Amino acid sequence: MSSVKDLQKMLALGRISRREFLQAVTAVGVSAAVGPHLMSEAFAATPKQGGHLRCGLEGGATSDSLDGATWTDAFMQMLGTGVTFDCLTEVAPDGSLRGELCESWEAGPEAKTWTFKLKQGVTFHNGKDFVADDVIESLQHHLGEDSTSAAKPIVDNIAEMKKDGDHVIVFELKNGNADFPFLLSDYHLVIYPGGMLDEAIAKGIGTGGYILESFEPGVRSVSRKNPNDHRSDRCFFDSVEIVGIADISARMNALMTGEVEAINRVDLKTEHLLKRNKNINIFEVTGNQHFTFPMITTQDPYTDNNVRLALKHAINRVELVEKILKGHGMVGNDHPIGPANQYWAKDMEQRTYDPDKAKFYLKEAGLDTLSVSLSAADAAFPGAVDAAVLFKESAAAAGINIEVVREPNDGYWSNVWLKKPFCACYWAGRPTEDWMFSSTYERGVPWNDTFWDHEQFNELLIQARVELDTDKRRQIYHDMQRIVRDEGGTIIPMFANYVDAASTKLAQPEQISNTWQMDGLRLPERWWFA
């Protein structure tokens, strides 16, 4: 039988659910050993209404706006989708898709036509009824020719939107996409009342569970409970305050002194200070955020897949998770699909550190030794330079000499990434497989940072987009993950956890979302005071 430590590790790695964890520790009669912050979940099954929640978040700028097209960090993302506004759909904590402002959706042939049935009886904060026109105008805000919205590439496939009455919308797409309902859950695509978008953006008029009372861009927002919220199973606080605290030490201190009840992005180097405090609960999930070493496959020696495989076997993934992530993550398997994705191939054989296999692939490439340069800066991801040095040390045992080139943080993304043939990089991941693959692995896309072009992969990508059968789609995506792992140009040694913290005064739901940080950016909607 597994020990509590083993079970806790499996929970952190995403190998078991929170429900399975609690069932297991209860079965072996060791609830006292689990710790009050974990067991509180079992005893706080019934949410309670009341209290003022204060969240201290990284991010926030004086230029911030309530225009969803501009949101780039947790401060505005949480204020947007976790407090003030709603989208048509939302990703549930278990990774499935559910309606937020819609009741259902249905695809037509080849997933080119989508019909959405909207919820009835929903009102905006100003009392206006929610109808189809609101959705059409809100999405058109991102689709105009002059739009600079970060969501424009996400919904640019929409050819036409038309309503069928006040509560049905039909979308005609330029090309079929079985993930279209998932795309509409993107945090940029919140719904405003039609006919008054400018006023709604200025005042924060949405359908969310809290009504905005004050907003100081980059500094603070205060919202009160929406008495007419269209959902009865969330938004339990009387009011919510979001405070921008950019400095990580100040953020952690604010939690320890009780100035706030929850913070994001704990400093892993000083996490032990929070662990010593019995009034603080560190909560983390392994999502899709991953740290990478892309190789430009159109430049030698990376044109030879044997060289790429040699390097993939020459990196010690476990060591990187332990020393760079301080254990807050899981090893990667050289493809970008993670545990927060629906079709993650979690049972695929895990690639491990194997100098002998690395030597084998060098010989297959006609080489006895290999010398390459690896460009890195901590702008790529926290600890990227140290990770490159560890890679250099592990690769030496395979006869591979890696020269670590420490690049300036300033200008890294414009001067190094997509330009230097071997460098460090990171990706936050995407909620769906197609979203991730089409962002950086599809032929010719701007962010294909290995310039990889694989005929079978691209054919499968198009095939998967229009495949509506779940089992068939799963198999296609598993095949694609294997192709990227074995033939792609990216080394993906680790997935980094989202590590956040909260006061033990707060109670959390049984399952925490791993789509984004802070319970999928929806902590104000889903948590309550114990």
Short mmCIF file of C-alpha atoms in Angstrom, two decimals:
data_model
loop_
_atom_site.label_atom_id
_atom_site.label_comp_id
_atom_site.label_asym_id
_atom_site.label_seq_id
_atom_site.Cartn_x
_atom_site.Cartn_y
_atom_site.Cartn_z
CA MET A 1 0.00 0.00 0.00
CA SER A 2 1.31 3.49 -0.85
CA SER A 3 2.54 5.77 1.92
CA VAL A 4 1.09 9.24 2.47
CA LYS A 5 4.25 10.77 0.98
CA ASP A 6 3.86 8.60 -2.11
CA LEU A 7 0.23 9.61 -2.44
CA GLN A 8 1.08 13.28 -2.03
CA LYS A 9 3.73 12.97 -4.74
CA MET A 10 1.27 11.21 -7.06
CA LEU A 11 -1.24 14.00 -6.41
CA ALA A 12 1.34 16.68 -7.26
CA LEU A 13 2.32 14.81 -10.43
CA GLY A 14 -1.26 14.57 -11.56
CA ARG A 15 -1.23 10.77 -11.42
CA ILE A 16 -4.26 10.63 -9.10
CA SER A 17 -7.16 13.03 -8.56
CA ARG A 18 -7.78 14.93 -5.34
CA ARG A 19 -10.81 12.69 -4.72
CA GLU A 20 -8.65 9.56 -5.11
CA PHE A 21 -6.05 11.05 -2.76
CA LEU A 22 -8.58 11.73 0.00
CA GLN A 23 -10.16 8.30 -0.41
CA ALA A 24 -6.76 6.64 -0.18
CA VAL A 25 -5.56 8.41 2.96
CA THR A 26 -8.91 7.85 4.65
CA ALA A 27 -8.78 4.15 3.80
CA VAL A 28 -5.44 3.68 5.54
CA GLY A 29 -6.54 5.67 8.58
CA VAL A 30 -3.84 8.32 8.51
CA SER A 31 -5.91 11.49 8.25
CA ALA A 32 -3.91 13.13 11.03
CA ALA A 33 -0.73 12.77 9.02
CA VAL A 34 -2.11 14.52 5.99
CA GLY A 35 -2.20 17.98 7.50
CA PRO A 36 -5.10 20.32 8.26
CA HIS A 37 -4.85 22.21 4.98
CA LEU A 38 -5.51 19.05 2.97
CA MET A 39 -8.07 17.44 5.24
CA SER A 40 -10.06 20.69 5.41
CA GLU A 41 -11.23 19.88 1.90
CA ALA A 42 -12.95 16.74 3.14
CA PHE A 43 -14.79 18.53 5.97
CA ALA A 44 -15.73 21.66 4.02
CA ALA A 45 -17.94 19.92 1.51
CA THR A 46 -20.76 22.47 1.81
CA PRO A 47 -19.76 25.99 0.71
CA LYS A 48 -20.71 28.89 2.96
CA GLN A 49 -21.73 32.37 1.85
CA GLY A 50 -20.00 35.46 3.24
CA GLY A 51 -16.79 37.34 3.84
CA HIS A 52 -14.45 39.63 1.95
CA LEU A 53 -11.80 37.86 -0.15
CA ARG A 54 -8.48 39.60 -0.83
CA CYS A 55 -6.15 38.23 -3.53
CA GLY A 56 -2.60 39.50 -4.05
CA LEU A 57 -1.55 38.88 -7.64
CA GLU A 58 1.50 39.37 -9.79
CA GLY A 59 0.89 41.58 -12.78
CA GLY A 60 -1.21 44.64 -13.24
CA ALA A 61 -0.25 47.91 -14.93
CA THR A 62 -1.50 51.49 -14.95
CA SER A 63 -2.39 50.94 -18.61
CA ASP A 64 -4.76 48.06 -17.77
CA SER A 65 -8.24 48.15 -19.26
CA LEU A 66 -11.43 46.14 -18.84
CA ASP A 67 -11.22 45.39 -22.54
CA GLY A 68 -10.67 41.62 -22.69
CA ALA A 69 -8.73 41.99 -25.93
CA THR A 70 -5.83 43.48 -23.96
CA TRP A 71 -5.48 41.12 -20.99
CA THR A 72 -2.03 39.56 -20.57
CA ASP A 73 -1.51 38.73 -16.88
CA ALA A 74 -3.23 37.16 -13.88
CA PHE A 75 -4.45 40.45 -12.38
CA MET A 76 -6.72 41.27 -15.31
CA GLN A 77 -7.41 37.68 -16.32
CA MET A 78 -8.85 36.86 -12.89
CA LEU A 79 -10.72 40.17 -12.60
CA GLY A 80 -12.13 39.44 -16.05
CA THR A 81 -13.19 35.80 -16.07
CA GLY A 82 -13.13 35.01 -12.34
CA VAL A 83 -15.06 38.04 -11.12
CA THR A 84 -16.75 40.40 -13.61
CA PHE A 85 -17.53 38.73 -16.94
CA ASP A 86 -18.47 35.37 -18.47
CA CYS A 87 -17.59 33.58 -21.70
CA LEU A 88 -19.87 31.34 -23.75
CA THR A 89 -18.06 28.23 -22.50
CA GLU A 90 -15.59 27.37 -19.75
CA VAL A 91 -13.09 24.62 -19.08
CA ALA A 92 -14.19 22.69 -15.99
CA PRO A 93 -11.70 21.67 -13.27
CA ASP A 94 -11.50 18.14 -14.71
CA GLY A 95 -10.53 19.52 -18.14
CA SER A 96 -13.91 18.95 -19.77
CA LEU A 97 -15.86 21.74 -21.44
CA ARG A 98 -19.12 23.08 -20.08
CA GLY A 99 -21.42 25.94 -20.90
CA GLU A 100 -21.11 29.24 -19.07
CA LEU A 101 -23.47 31.53 -20.99
CA CYS A 102 -24.71 28.77 -23.26
CA GLU A 103 -26.73 25.65 -22.50
CA SER A 104 -25.50 23.47 -25.37
CA TRP A 105 -23.76 23.38 -28.73
CA GLU A 106 -24.02 21.15 -31.77
CA ALA A 107 -21.74 20.68 -34.76
CA GLY A 108 -22.75 20.36 -38.38
CA PRO A 109 -20.96 18.31 -41.05
CA GLU A 110 -17.16 18.43 -40.86
CA ALA A 111 -17.44 20.80 -37.87
CA LYS A 112 -17.86 23.86 -40.11
CA THR A 113 -21.25 24.89 -38.73
CA TRP A 114 -21.84 25.25 -34.99
CA THR A 115 -25.18 26.00 -33.35
CA PHE A 116 -25.14 27.35 -29.77
CA LYS A 117 -28.23 27.52 -27.58
CA LEU A 118 -27.85 30.35 -25.08
CA LYS A 119 -29.03 30.44 -21.47
CA GLN A 120 -32.25 32.33 -20.86
CA GLY A 121 -33.00 34.55 -17.89
CA VAL A 122 -29.45 35.89 -17.62
CA THR A 123 -29.06 39.61 -17.01
CA PHE A 124 -26.11 41.98 -17.15
CA HIS A 125 -25.10 44.00 -14.10
CA ASN A 126 -27.10 46.97 -15.44
CA GLY A 127 -30.27 44.90 -15.75
CA LYS A 128 -30.14 44.33 -19.51
CA ASP A 129 -31.25 40.87 -20.67
CA PHE A 130 -28.55 38.68 -22.22
CA VAL A 131 -29.36 37.80 -25.86
CA ALA A 132 -27.66 36.62 -29.04
CA ASP A 133 -26.85 40.15 -30.23
CA ASP A 134 -24.57 40.58 -27.22
CA VAL A 135 -22.49 37.57 -28.24
CA ILE A 136 -22.23 38.63 -31.87
CA GLU A 137 -21.15 42.18 -31.05
CA SER A 138 -18.70 41.03 -28.36
CA LEU A 139 -16.96 38.60 -30.72
CA GLN A 140 -16.94 41.10 -33.57
CA HIS A 141 -14.92 43.33 -31.26
CA HIS A 142 -12.01 40.91 -31.81
CA LEU A 143 -12.59 40.21 -35.50
CA GLY A 144 -12.41 43.61 -37.16
CA GLU A 145 -9.75 44.26 -39.78
CA ASP A 146 -8.10 46.83 -37.55
CA SER A 147 -8.38 44.70 -34.41
CA THR A 148 -5.22 44.29 -32.37
CA SER A 149 -6.91 41.83 -30.01
CA ALA A 150 -4.80 39.01 -28.65
CA ALA A 151 -7.79 36.78 -29.41
CA LYS A 152 -8.04 37.63 -33.10
CA PRO A 153 -6.01 34.58 -34.26
CA ILE A 154 -8.19 32.36 -32.06
CA VAL A 155 -11.50 33.31 -33.69
CA ASP A 156 -10.29 34.47 -37.09
CA ASN A 157 -11.76 31.27 -38.56
CA ILE A 158 -15.30 32.61 -38.09
CA ALA A 159 -16.80 33.43 -41.49
CA GLU A 160 -20.29 34.42 -40.33
CA MET A 161 -22.38 34.73 -37.16
CA LYS A 162 -26.15 34.81 -37.35
CA LYS A 163 -28.88 34.54 -34.74
CA ASP A 164 -31.94 32.32 -34.84
CA GLY A 165 -34.11 34.16 -32.35
CA ASP A 166 -32.77 35.77 -29.18
CA HIS A 167 -31.14 32.67 -27.72
CA VAL A 168 -29.64 30.71 -30.62
CA ILE A 169 -26.51 31.59 -32.60
CA VAL A 170 -25.19 29.80 -35.68
CA PHE A 171 -21.49 30.11 -36.48
CA GLU A 172 -20.22 29.37 -39.98
CA LEU A 173 -16.47 28.68 -40.03
CA LYS A 174 -14.07 29.09 -42.93
CA ASN A 175 -12.59 25.67 -42.10
CA GLY A 176 -13.94 22.92 -39.87
CA ASN A 177 -12.71 22.86 -36.27
CA ALA A 178 -13.92 20.36 -33.70
CA ASP A 179 -12.31 22.49 -30.96
CA PHE A 180 -14.36 25.59 -31.73
CA PRO A 181 -16.42 25.43 -28.50
CA PHE A 182 -13.15 25.21 -26.52
CA LEU A 183 -11.81 28.32 -28.27
CA LEU A 184 -14.79 30.32 -27.04
CA SER A 185 -13.66 29.69 -23.45
CA ASP A 186 -10.57 31.84 -23.98
CA TYR A 187 -10.34 34.50 -21.26
CA HIS A 188 -10.16 37.30 -23.85
CA LEU A 189 -13.58 36.42 -25.28
CA VAL A 190 -15.84 37.72 -22.51
CA ILE A 191 -19.35 38.88 -23.35
CA TYR A 192 -20.42 42.52 -23.04
CA PRO A 193 -23.91 44.00 -23.45
CA GLY A 194 -24.49 44.88 -27.09
CA GLY A 195 -25.02 48.45 -28.23
CA MET A 196 -22.87 49.82 -25.41
CA LEU A 197 -19.46 48.12 -25.59
CA ASP A 198 -17.50 51.28 -24.82
CA GLU A 199 -19.55 51.95 -21.69
CA ALA A 200 -19.44 48.29 -20.65
CA ILE A 201 -15.65 48.23 -20.97
CA ALA A 202 -15.29 51.51 -19.09
CA LYS A 203 -17.56 50.42 -16.22
CA GLY A 204 -17.04 46.66 -16.20
CA ILE A 205 -20.62 45.69 -17.04
CA GLY A 206 -20.82 41.92 -17.44
CA THR A 207 -22.83 38.91 -16.31
CA GLY A 208 -20.23 37.63 -13.80
CA GLY A 209 -20.83 36.67 -10.20
CA TYR A 210 -19.51 39.96 -8.83
CA ILE A 211 -20.32 43.59 -9.71
CA LEU A 212 -17.38 45.94 -10.05
CA GLU A 213 -17.46 48.83 -7.56
CA SER A 214 -14.01 50.35 -8.04
CA PHE A 215 -11.02 49.77 -10.32
CA GLU A 216 -7.57 51.34 -10.07
CA PRO A 217 -5.64 49.93 -13.05
CA GLY A 218 -2.65 47.91 -11.90
CA VAL A 219 -3.37 48.66 -8.26
CA ARG A 220 -6.68 47.37 -6.93
CA SER A 221 -10.24 46.37 -7.74
CA VAL A 222 -13.21 45.86 -5.41
CA SER A 223 -16.36 43.97 -6.39
CA ARG A 224 -19.52 42.92 -4.56
CA LYS A 225 -21.66 39.81 -4.91
CA ASN A 226 -24.08 39.90 -7.85
CA PRO A 227 -27.53 39.24 -6.32
CA ASN A 228 -28.86 38.20 -9.74
CA ASP A 229 -26.09 35.76 -10.64
CA HIS A 230 -27.40 33.12 -13.03
CA ARG A 231 -25.59 30.33 -11.15
CA SER A 232 -26.32 29.05 -7.66
CA ASP A 233 -23.29 26.80 -7.23
CA ARG A 234 -20.52 29.41 -7.06
CA CYS A 235 -19.50 32.95 -6.06
CA PHE A 236 -19.85 32.56 -2.28
CA PHE A 237 -18.00 35.65 -1.08
CA ASP A 238 -19.87 38.86 -0.24
CA SER A 239 -17.10 40.84 -1.91
CA VAL A 240 -13.77 40.36 -3.66
CA GLU A 241 -10.69 42.57 -3.71
CA ILE A 242 -7.79 42.02 -6.09
CA VAL A 243 -4.53 43.76 -5.24
CA GLY A 244 -1.57 44.06 -7.60
CA ILE A 245 1.64 43.01 -5.81
CA ALA A 246 4.40 42.63 -8.38
CA ASP A 247 7.26 41.92 -5.97
CA ILE A 248 7.29 38.24 -5.06
CA SER A 249 8.67 38.79 -1.55
CA ALA A 250 6.07 41.44 -0.82
CA ARG A 251 3.36 39.13 -2.12
CA MET A 252 4.42 36.28 0.16
CA ASN A 253 4.74 38.64 3.12
CA ALA A 254 1.23 39.98 2.50
CA LEU A 255 -0.11 36.44 2.84
CA MET A 256 1.95 35.65 5.94
CA THR A 257 0.80 38.84 7.71
CA GLY A 258 -2.84 38.35 6.79
CA GLU A 259 -3.12 41.33 4.44
CA VAL A 260 -4.49 38.99 1.76
CA GLU A 261 -5.99 35.50 1.78
CA ALA A 262 -4.52 34.17 -1.48
CA ILE A 263 -1.51 34.83 -3.73
CA ASN A 264 -0.22 33.47 -7.01
CA ARG A 265 3.26 32.34 -8.09
CA VAL A 266 5.02 31.40 -4.89
CA ASP A 267 8.81 31.89 -4.90
CA LEU A 268 10.13 28.33 -5.02
CA LYS A 269 13.42 29.38 -3.44
CA THR A 270 11.69 30.61 -0.29
CA GLU A 271 8.65 28.34 -0.32
CA HIS A 272 9.88 26.72 2.89
CA LEU A 273 9.01 29.93 4.78
CA LEU A 274 5.35 29.50 3.85
CA LYS A 275 5.42 25.79 4.67
CA ARG A 276 6.45 26.59 8.23
CA ASN A 277 3.30 28.65 8.71
CA LYS A 278 0.45 26.40 9.85
CA ASN A 279 -2.07 29.02 8.73
CA ILE A 280 -1.03 28.80 5.08
CA ASN A 281 -1.88 26.17 2.52
CA ILE A 282 0.32 25.86 -0.58
CA PHE A 283 -1.72 24.45 -3.45
CA GLU A 284 -0.24 23.44 -6.76
CA VAL A 285 -1.17 21.55 -9.89
CA THR A 286 0.75 20.23 -12.85
CA GLY A 287 -0.77 21.80 -15.91
CA ASN A 288 0.52 22.37 -19.42
CA GLN A 289 3.25 24.94 -18.72
CA HIS A 290 6.48 23.49 -20.09
CA PHE A 291 10.13 24.51 -20.44
CA THR A 292 11.90 23.61 -23.67
CA PHE A 293 15.12 23.55 -25.70
CA PRO A 294 14.11 23.98 -29.38
CA MET A 295 16.54 23.03 -32.18
CA ILE A 296 16.13 24.64 -35.61
CA THR A 297 15.75 21.57 -37.81
CA THR A 298 16.73 23.37 -41.01
CA GLN A 299 20.24 24.02 -39.69
CA ASP A 300 23.00 21.46 -39.21
CA PRO A 301 23.55 19.37 -37.22
CA TYR A 302 19.86 19.41 -36.23
CA THR A 303 18.71 18.43 -39.73
CA ASP A 304 19.58 14.85 -38.72
CA ASN A 305 16.95 13.32 -36.44
CA ASN A 306 19.59 10.99 -34.99
CA VAL A 307 21.39 14.02 -33.60
CA ARG A 308 18.13 15.29 -32.14
CA LEU A 309 17.45 11.91 -30.53
CA ALA A 310 20.97 11.80 -29.11
CA LEU A 311 20.41 15.14 -27.39
CA LYS A 312 16.98 14.05 -26.13
CA HIS A 313 18.55 11.02 -24.44
CA ALA A 314 21.44 13.07 -23.05
CA ILE A 315 19.39 15.30 -20.76
CA ASN A 316 18.64 14.30 -17.16
CA ARG A 317 14.99 15.25 -16.79
CA VAL A 318 14.63 14.10 -13.20
CA GLU A 319 17.60 16.22 -12.15
CA LEU A 320 16.09 19.30 -13.80
CA VAL A 321 12.75 18.83 -12.05
CA GLU A 322 14.54 18.43 -8.71
CA LYS A 323 17.08 21.24 -9.05
CA ILE A 324 15.39 23.80 -11.30
CA LEU A 325 11.76 23.31 -10.29
CA LYS A 326 12.62 22.27 -6.71
CA GLY A 327 10.35 19.28 -7.28
CA HIS A 328 7.39 21.42 -8.35
CA GLY A 329 6.71 19.79 -11.67
CA MET A 330 6.99 16.58 -13.64
CA VAL A 331 9.31 15.24 -16.31
CA GLY A 332 8.43 15.97 -19.92
CA ASN A 333 8.38 13.49 -22.77
CA ASP A 334 9.43 15.73 -25.69
CA HIS A 335 5.91 16.66 -26.77
CA PRO A 336 3.86 19.66 -25.55
CA ILE A 337 0.62 17.96 -24.55
CA GLY A 338 0.26 17.88 -20.78
CA PRO A 339 -1.99 16.56 -18.01
CA ALA A 340 -4.46 19.43 -18.42
CA ASN A 341 -5.22 18.34 -21.98
CA GLN A 342 -8.10 16.00 -22.81
CA TYR A 343 -6.06 13.68 -25.03
CA TRP A 344 -2.78 13.59 -23.11
CA ALA A 345 -0.97 10.31 -23.87
CA LYS A 346 0.00 9.73 -20.24
CA ASP A 347 0.75 6.02 -20.80
CA MET A 348 3.30 6.63 -23.57
CA GLU A 349 6.72 5.23 -22.69
CA GLN A 350 8.66 7.91 -20.82
CA ARG A 351 12.00 8.93 -22.31
CA THR A 352 14.76 8.85 -19.71
CA TYR A 353 18.37 9.90 -19.34
CA ASP A 354 20.42 7.26 -21.17
CA PRO A 355 23.99 8.19 -22.27
CA ASP A 356 24.42 4.83 -24.00
CA LYS A 357 21.37 5.45 -26.21
CA ALA A 358 22.66 8.93 -26.90
CA LYS A 359 25.96 7.42 -28.08
CA PHE A 360 24.02 4.93 -30.22
CA TYR A 361 22.17 7.71 -32.04
CA LEU A 362 25.40 9.66 -32.52
CA LYS A 363 26.85 6.62 -34.28
CA GLU A 364 23.68 6.39 -36.39
CA ALA A 365 24.44 9.96 -37.44
CA GLY A 366 28.01 8.94 -38.31
CA LEU A 367 29.51 10.74 -35.31
CA ASP A 368 31.67 9.71 -32.38
CA THR A 369 31.32 13.03 -30.59
CA LEU A 370 29.24 16.17 -30.98
CA SER A 371 29.90 19.81 -30.11
CA VAL A 372 27.04 22.34 -30.08
CA SER A 373 26.25 25.75 -28.58
CA LEU A 374 23.17 26.25 -26.43
CA SER A 375 21.93 29.82 -25.93
CA ALA A 376 20.09 30.56 -22.69
CA ALA A 377 18.94 33.41 -20.49
CA ASP A 378 16.65 33.42 -17.49
CA ALA A 379 14.26 35.46 -19.62
CA ALA A 380 13.44 32.14 -21.29
CA PHE A 381 12.27 30.62 -18.01
CA PRO A 382 13.38 30.94 -14.35
CA GLY A 383 16.62 28.97 -13.99
CA ALA A 384 17.15 28.50 -17.72
CA VAL A 385 20.89 29.19 -17.54
CA ASP A 386 21.32 26.73 -14.67
CA ALA A 387 19.25 24.19 -16.59
CA ALA A 388 21.55 24.60 -19.61
CA VAL A 389 24.60 24.02 -17.40
CA LEU A 390 23.05 20.84 -15.97
CA PHE A 391 22.29 19.71 -19.53
CA LYS A 392 25.95 20.31 -20.44
CA GLU A 393 27.07 18.14 -17.50
CA SER A 394 24.72 15.24 -18.24
CA ALA A 395 25.47 15.27 -21.97
CA ALA A 396 29.23 14.99 -21.41
CA ALA A 397 28.79 11.33 -20.44
CA ALA A 398 27.52 10.66 -23.96
CA GLY A 399 30.43 12.36 -25.68
CA ILE A 400 28.41 15.52 -26.35
CA ASN A 401 30.07 18.85 -25.61
CA ILE A 402 27.56 21.65 -25.03
CA GLU A 403 28.90 25.18 -24.90
CA VAL A 404 26.44 27.22 -22.84
CA VAL A 405 26.13 30.74 -24.25
CA ARG A 406 24.65 33.08 -21.67
CA GLU A 407 22.56 35.59 -23.58
CA PRO A 408 21.29 38.96 -22.27
CA ASN A 409 17.78 38.91 -20.86
CA ASP A 410 17.05 42.13 -22.69
CA GLY A 411 16.10 41.35 -26.25
CA TYR A 412 16.18 37.58 -25.79
CA TRP A 413 12.91 36.96 -27.60
CA SER A 414 13.80 39.20 -30.53
CA ASN A 415 17.51 38.37 -30.86
CA VAL A 416 17.83 34.72 -29.79
CA TRP A 417 14.54 32.82 -30.02
CA LEU A 418 13.73 31.84 -33.62
CA LYS A 419 17.24 32.93 -34.61
CA LYS A 420 19.85 30.92 -32.68
CA PRO A 421 19.78 27.23 -33.73
CA PHE A 422 19.64 25.82 -30.17
CA CYS A 423 18.23 27.80 -27.26
CA ALA A 424 16.00 27.79 -24.18
CA CYS A 425 12.27 28.61 -24.34
CA TYR A 426 8.99 28.12 -22.48
CA TRP A 427 5.32 27.65 -23.33
CA ALA A 428 2.32 28.17 -21.06
CA GLY A 429 0.52 25.38 -22.92
CA ARG A 430 -2.95 25.55 -24.41
CA PRO A 431 -6.29 24.05 -23.32
CA THR A 432 -6.60 21.87 -26.42
CA GLU A 433 -4.22 19.77 -28.47
CA ASP A 434 -4.99 21.51 -31.75
CA TRP A 435 -4.50 24.91 -30.14
CA MET A 436 -1.02 23.91 -28.97
CA PHE A 437 0.07 22.05 -32.08
CA SER A 438 -1.18 24.73 -34.46
CA SER A 439 0.59 27.44 -32.47
CA THR A 440 4.11 26.08 -32.78
CA TYR A 441 4.32 22.75 -34.65
CA GLU A 442 2.18 23.24 -37.74
CA ARG A 443 3.94 23.88 -41.03
CA GLY A 444 4.70 27.56 -41.58
CA VAL A 445 3.13 29.10 -38.47
CA PRO A 446 5.07 32.12 -37.12
CA TRP A 447 5.91 30.49 -33.78
CA ASN A 448 7.16 27.17 -35.17
CA ASP A 449 10.44 27.66 -33.32
CA THR A 450 12.15 24.57 -34.78
CA PHE A 451 11.04 25.27 -38.39
CA TRP A 452 9.89 21.63 -38.34
CA ASP A 453 7.88 20.37 -41.31
CA HIS A 454 6.56 16.81 -41.05
CA GLU A 455 4.17 15.64 -43.76
CA GLN A 456 2.32 12.99 -41.74
CA PHE A 457 2.01 15.26 -38.71
CA ASN A 458 0.44 18.05 -40.77
CA GLU A 459 -1.98 15.64 -42.41
CA LEU A 460 -3.06 14.29 -38.99
CA LEU A 461 -3.44 17.82 -37.64
CA ILE A 462 -5.98 18.69 -40.35
CA GLN A 463 -7.71 15.33 -39.94
CA ALA A 464 -8.08 15.76 -36.18
CA ARG A 465 -9.63 19.22 -36.52
CA VAL A 466 -12.72 17.90 -38.27
CA GLU A 467 -12.98 14.54 -36.47
CA LEU A 468 -15.93 14.59 -34.06
CA ASP A 469 -15.63 10.99 -32.84
CA THR A 470 -13.84 11.21 -29.47
CA ASP A 471 -12.13 7.82 -29.66
CA LYS A 472 -10.83 8.41 -33.17
CA ARG A 473 -9.67 11.87 -32.23
CA ARG A 474 -7.83 10.55 -29.18
CA GLN A 475 -5.93 8.05 -31.30
CA ILE A 476 -4.95 10.72 -33.82
CA TYR A 477 -3.60 12.99 -31.11
CA HIS A 478 -1.72 10.13 -29.46
CA ASP A 479 -0.10 9.39 -32.81
CA MET A 480 0.83 13.05 -33.19
CA GLN A 481 2.38 13.18 -29.72
CA ARG A 482 4.51 10.18 -30.59
CA ILE A 483 5.64 11.73 -33.89
CA VAL A 484 6.65 14.96 -32.13
CA ARG A 485 8.43 13.02 -29.38
CA ASP A 486 10.41 10.80 -31.77
CA GLU A 487 10.94 13.08 -34.76
CA GLY A 488 10.34 16.65 -33.61
CA GLY A 489 12.97 19.29 -32.98
CA THR A 490 12.04 20.23 -29.42
CA ILE A 491 13.48 18.82 -26.20
CA ILE A 492 10.81 19.13 -23.50
CA PRO A 493 12.40 17.94 -20.24
CA MET A 494 9.88 19.28 -17.74
CA PHE A 495 6.40 20.58 -17.03
CA ALA A 496 6.36 23.27 -14.34
CA ASN A 497 3.61 23.30 -11.73
CA TYR A 498 1.45 26.28 -10.96
CA VAL A 499 2.35 26.96 -7.30
CA ASP A 500 -0.01 29.29 -5.42
CA ALA A 501 -0.86 29.75 -1.73
CA ALA A 502 -3.83 30.64 0.43
CA SER A 503 -4.84 31.12 4.02
CA THR A 504 -6.31 28.07 5.73
CA LYS A 505 -9.31 30.29 6.44
CA LEU A 506 -10.32 29.50 2.88
CA ALA A 507 -11.94 26.25 1.82
CA GLN A 508 -11.33 24.89 -1.63
CA PRO A 509 -13.32 22.59 -3.91
CA GLU A 510 -12.41 18.95 -4.18
CA GLN A 511 -10.70 19.37 -7.55
CA ILE A 512 -8.59 22.35 -8.56
CA SER A 513 -8.27 23.27 -12.22
CA ASN A 514 -4.86 22.94 -13.85
CA THR A 515 -5.75 24.87 -17.00
CA TRP A 516 -4.31 28.11 -15.59
CA GLN A 517 -2.97 29.33 -12.24
CA MET A 518 -5.21 30.16 -9.25
CA ASP A 519 -7.72 27.36 -9.88
CA GLY A 520 -8.04 28.17 -13.56
CA LEU A 521 -8.17 31.93 -12.71
CA ARG A 522 -11.53 31.29 -11.00
CA LEU A 523 -10.66 31.12 -7.31
CA PRO A 524 -13.14 33.93 -6.43
CA GLU A 525 -15.91 31.93 -8.08
CA ARG A 526 -15.12 28.52 -6.64
CA TRP A 527 -13.67 28.95 -3.12
CA TRP A 528 -15.26 30.13 0.14
CA PHE A 529 -14.42 30.88 3.78
CA ALA A 530 -14.37 27.73 5.89
#
